[in-house]
């Protein structure tokens, strides 16, 4: 398995924290069913007005399918200037530093 990481960031006016969790709970549940997605970390910086996510995928082909669909979804919400970057995962070094590379049960 060649793990791939996706980082998405974009400007956002809120809601933040628990309000964001309530507002986007349904989306989170939908994303949890994404083929090949092992996990997503939701990120937010209310001071900078920025949010996004860090996603770990089983492989690049599944990441590519997701990114096409998810960027279209974000744009349908009126979100522009989206930064999306793909990365390879160095598994041996990540394991040394305690990174969880498998889906938590």
PDB file of C-alpha atoms in Angstrom:
ATOM      1  CA  UNK A   1       0.000   0.000   0.000  1.00  0.00           C
ATOM      2  CA  UNK A   2       1.483   3.365  -1.080  1.00  0.00           C
ATOM      3  CA  UNK A   3      -0.126   5.826   1.303  1.00  0.00           C
ATOM      4  CA  UNK A   4      -0.851   9.333   0.031  1.00  0.00           C
ATOM      5  CA  UNK A   5      -1.622  12.461   2.004  1.00  0.00           C
ATOM      6  CA  UNK A   6      -3.787  15.358   0.814  1.00  0.00           C
ATOM      7  CA  UNK A   7      -3.723  18.822   2.376  1.00  0.00           C
ATOM      8  CA  UNK A   8      -6.594  21.204   1.561  1.00  0.00           C
ATOM      9  CA  UNK A   9      -6.783  24.777   2.872  1.00  0.00           C
ATOM     10  CA  UNK A  10      -9.089  27.685   2.065  1.00  0.00           C
ATOM     11  CA  UNK A  11     -10.338  30.953   3.503  1.00  0.00           C
ATOM     12  CA  UNK A  12     -13.428  30.614   5.664  1.00  0.00           C
ATOM     13  CA  UNK A  13     -15.605  32.962   7.734  1.00  0.00           C
ATOM     14  CA  UNK A  14     -16.853  30.383  10.227  1.00  0.00           C
ATOM     15  CA  UNK A  15     -18.521  28.881  12.109  1.00  0.00           C
ATOM     16  CA  UNK A  16     -15.662  27.586  14.276  1.00  0.00           C
ATOM     17  CA  UNK A  17     -15.161  24.962  16.978  1.00  0.00           C
ATOM     18  CA  UNK A  18     -18.281  23.252  18.256  1.00  0.00           C
ATOM     19  CA  UNK A  19     -20.506  25.300  15.937  1.00  0.00           C
ATOM     20  CA  UNK A  20     -18.488  24.020  12.970  1.00  0.00           C
ATOM     21  CA  UNK A  21     -18.764  20.467  14.299  1.00  0.00           C
ATOM     22  CA  UNK A  22     -22.542  20.761  14.443  1.00  0.00           C
ATOM     23  CA  UNK A  23     -22.841  22.469  11.059  1.00  0.00           C
ATOM     24  CA  UNK A  24     -20.656  19.946   9.222  1.00  0.00           C
ATOM     25  CA  UNK A  25     -21.426  16.721  11.074  1.00  0.00           C
ATOM     26  CA  UNK A  26     -23.422  15.323   8.157  1.00  0.00           C
ATOM     27  CA  UNK A  27     -20.594  16.133   5.739  1.00  0.00           C
ATOM     28  CA  UNK A  28     -18.117  14.426   8.078  1.00  0.00           C
ATOM     29  CA  UNK A  29     -20.270  11.286   8.128  1.00  0.00           C
ATOM     30  CA  UNK A  30     -20.478  11.347   4.325  1.00  0.00           C
ATOM     31  CA  UNK A  31     -16.708  11.789   4.016  1.00  0.00           C
ATOM     32  CA  UNK A  32     -16.143   8.848   6.366  1.00  0.00           C
ATOM     33  CA  UNK A  33     -17.641   6.613   3.658  1.00  0.00           C
ATOM     34  CA  UNK A  34     -15.154   7.765   0.996  1.00  0.00           C
ATOM     35  CA  UNK A  35     -13.451   4.786  -0.670  1.00  0.00           C
ATOM     36  CA  UNK A  36      -9.771   4.656   0.254  1.00  0.00           C
ATOM     37  CA  UNK A  37      -9.931   7.384   2.903  1.00  0.00           C
ATOM     38  CA  UNK A  38      -8.280   6.134   6.099  1.00  0.00           C
ATOM     39  CA  UNK A  39      -8.843   9.340   8.091  1.00  0.00           C
ATOM     40  CA  UNK A  40      -9.272  13.085   7.923  1.00  0.00           C
ATOM     41  CA  UNK A  41      -8.045  15.643  10.416  1.00  0.00           C
ATOM     42  CA  UNK A  42     -10.203  18.777  10.359  1.00  0.00           C
ATOM     43  CA  UNK A  43      -8.113  21.931  10.764  1.00  0.00           C
ATOM     44  CA  UNK A  44      -9.152  25.489  11.544  1.00  0.00           C
ATOM     45  CA  UNK A  45      -7.512  28.804  12.345  1.00  0.00           C
ATOM     46  CA  UNK A  46     -10.208  31.328  13.213  1.00  0.00           C
ATOM     47  CA  UNK A  47      -7.642  34.111  13.707  1.00  0.00           C
ATOM     48  CA  UNK A  48      -6.437  33.744  10.117  1.00  0.00           C
ATOM     49  CA  UNK A  49      -9.896  32.860   8.749  1.00  0.00           C
ATOM     50  CA  UNK A  50      -8.670  29.591   7.297  1.00  0.00           C
ATOM     51  CA  UNK A  51      -9.822  25.984   7.472  1.00  0.00           C
ATOM     52  CA  UNK A  52      -9.340  22.709   5.664  1.00  0.00           C
ATOM     53  CA  UNK A  53      -8.196  19.188   6.262  1.00  0.00           C
ATOM     54  CA  UNK A  54      -5.413  16.645   6.185  1.00  0.00           C
ATOM     55  CA  UNK A  55      -6.515  13.387   4.548  1.00  0.00           C
ATOM     56  CA  UNK A  56      -4.750  10.024   4.446  1.00  0.00           C
ATOM     57  CA  UNK A  57      -5.581   7.743   1.515  1.00  0.00           C
ATOM     58  CA  UNK A  58      -4.725   4.124   0.751  1.00  0.00           C
ATOM     59  CA  UNK A  59      -3.377   5.079  -2.673  1.00  0.00           C
ATOM     60  CA  UNK A  60      -3.128   7.869  -5.205  1.00  0.00           C
ATOM     61  CA  UNK A  61      -5.831   6.646  -7.584  1.00  0.00           C
ATOM     62  CA  UNK A  62      -8.483   6.852  -4.842  1.00  0.00           C
ATOM     63  CA  UNK A  63      -7.134  10.244  -3.718  1.00  0.00           C
ATOM     64  CA  UNK A  64      -7.413  11.558  -7.296  1.00  0.00           C
ATOM     65  CA  UNK A  65     -11.055  10.475  -7.555  1.00  0.00           C
ATOM     66  CA  UNK A  66     -11.816  12.121  -4.213  1.00  0.00           C
ATOM     67  CA  UNK A  67     -10.038  15.391  -4.967  1.00  0.00           C
ATOM     68  CA  UNK A  68     -12.005  15.916  -8.188  1.00  0.00           C
ATOM     69  CA  UNK A  69     -15.319  15.328  -6.400  1.00  0.00           C
ATOM     70  CA  UNK A  70     -14.414  17.244  -3.230  1.00  0.00           C
ATOM     71  CA  UNK A  71     -13.081  20.344  -4.996  1.00  0.00           C
ATOM     72  CA  UNK A  72     -16.312  20.470  -7.016  1.00  0.00           C
ATOM     73  CA  UNK A  73     -18.291  20.159  -3.759  1.00  0.00           C
ATOM     74  CA  UNK A  74     -16.322  22.981  -2.097  1.00  0.00           C
ATOM     75  CA  UNK A  75     -16.780  25.204  -5.155  1.00  0.00           C
ATOM     76  CA  UNK A  76     -20.535  24.479  -5.071  1.00  0.00           C
ATOM     77  CA  UNK A  77     -20.484  25.948  -1.532  1.00  0.00           C
ATOM     78  CA  UNK A  78     -19.030  29.159  -3.025  1.00  0.00           C
ATOM     79  CA  UNK A  79     -15.495  28.478  -1.799  1.00  0.00           C
ATOM     80  CA  UNK A  80     -12.728  29.820  -4.034  1.00  0.00           C
ATOM     81  CA  UNK A  81      -8.921  29.941  -3.932  1.00  0.00           C
ATOM     82  CA  UNK A  82      -8.613  26.391  -2.640  1.00  0.00           C
ATOM     83  CA  UNK A  83      -5.110  25.070  -2.029  1.00  0.00           C
ATOM     84  CA  UNK A  84      -4.877  21.309  -2.568  1.00  0.00           C
ATOM     85  CA  UNK A  85      -1.525  19.529  -2.316  1.00  0.00           C
ATOM     86  CA  UNK A  86      -0.694  15.821  -2.584  1.00  0.00           C
ATOM     87  CA  UNK A  87       2.208  14.260  -0.695  1.00  0.00           C
ATOM     88  CA  UNK A  88       3.877  10.877  -0.420  1.00  0.00           C
ATOM     89  CA  UNK A  89       4.064   9.460   3.109  1.00  0.00           C
ATOM     90  CA  UNK A  90       7.419   8.333   4.489  1.00  0.00           C
ATOM     91  CA  UNK A  91       6.022   5.461   6.522  1.00  0.00           C
ATOM     92  CA  UNK A  92       9.181   4.393   8.409  1.00  0.00           C
ATOM     93  CA  UNK A  93       9.863   7.896   9.738  1.00  0.00           C
ATOM     94  CA  UNK A  94       6.176   8.521  10.485  1.00  0.00           C
ATOM     95  CA  UNK A  95       6.012   5.348  12.566  1.00  0.00           C
ATOM     96  CA  UNK A  96       9.090   6.384  14.560  1.00  0.00           C
ATOM     97  CA  UNK A  97       7.415   9.676  15.469  1.00  0.00           C
ATOM     98  CA  UNK A  98       4.108   8.046  16.425  1.00  0.00           C
ATOM     99  CA  UNK A  99       2.028   8.809  13.329  1.00  0.00           C
ATOM    100  CA  UNK A 100      -1.031   6.569  13.025  1.00  0.00           C
ATOM    101  CA  UNK A 101      -1.104   5.328   9.461  1.00  0.00           C
ATOM    102  CA  UNK A 102      -3.956   2.877   9.729  1.00  0.00           C
ATOM    103  CA  UNK A 103      -7.619   3.573  10.334  1.00  0.00           C
ATOM    104  CA  UNK A 104      -8.422   3.629  14.018  1.00  0.00           C
ATOM    105  CA  UNK A 105     -11.110   1.128  15.014  1.00  0.00           C
TER     106      UNK A 105
END
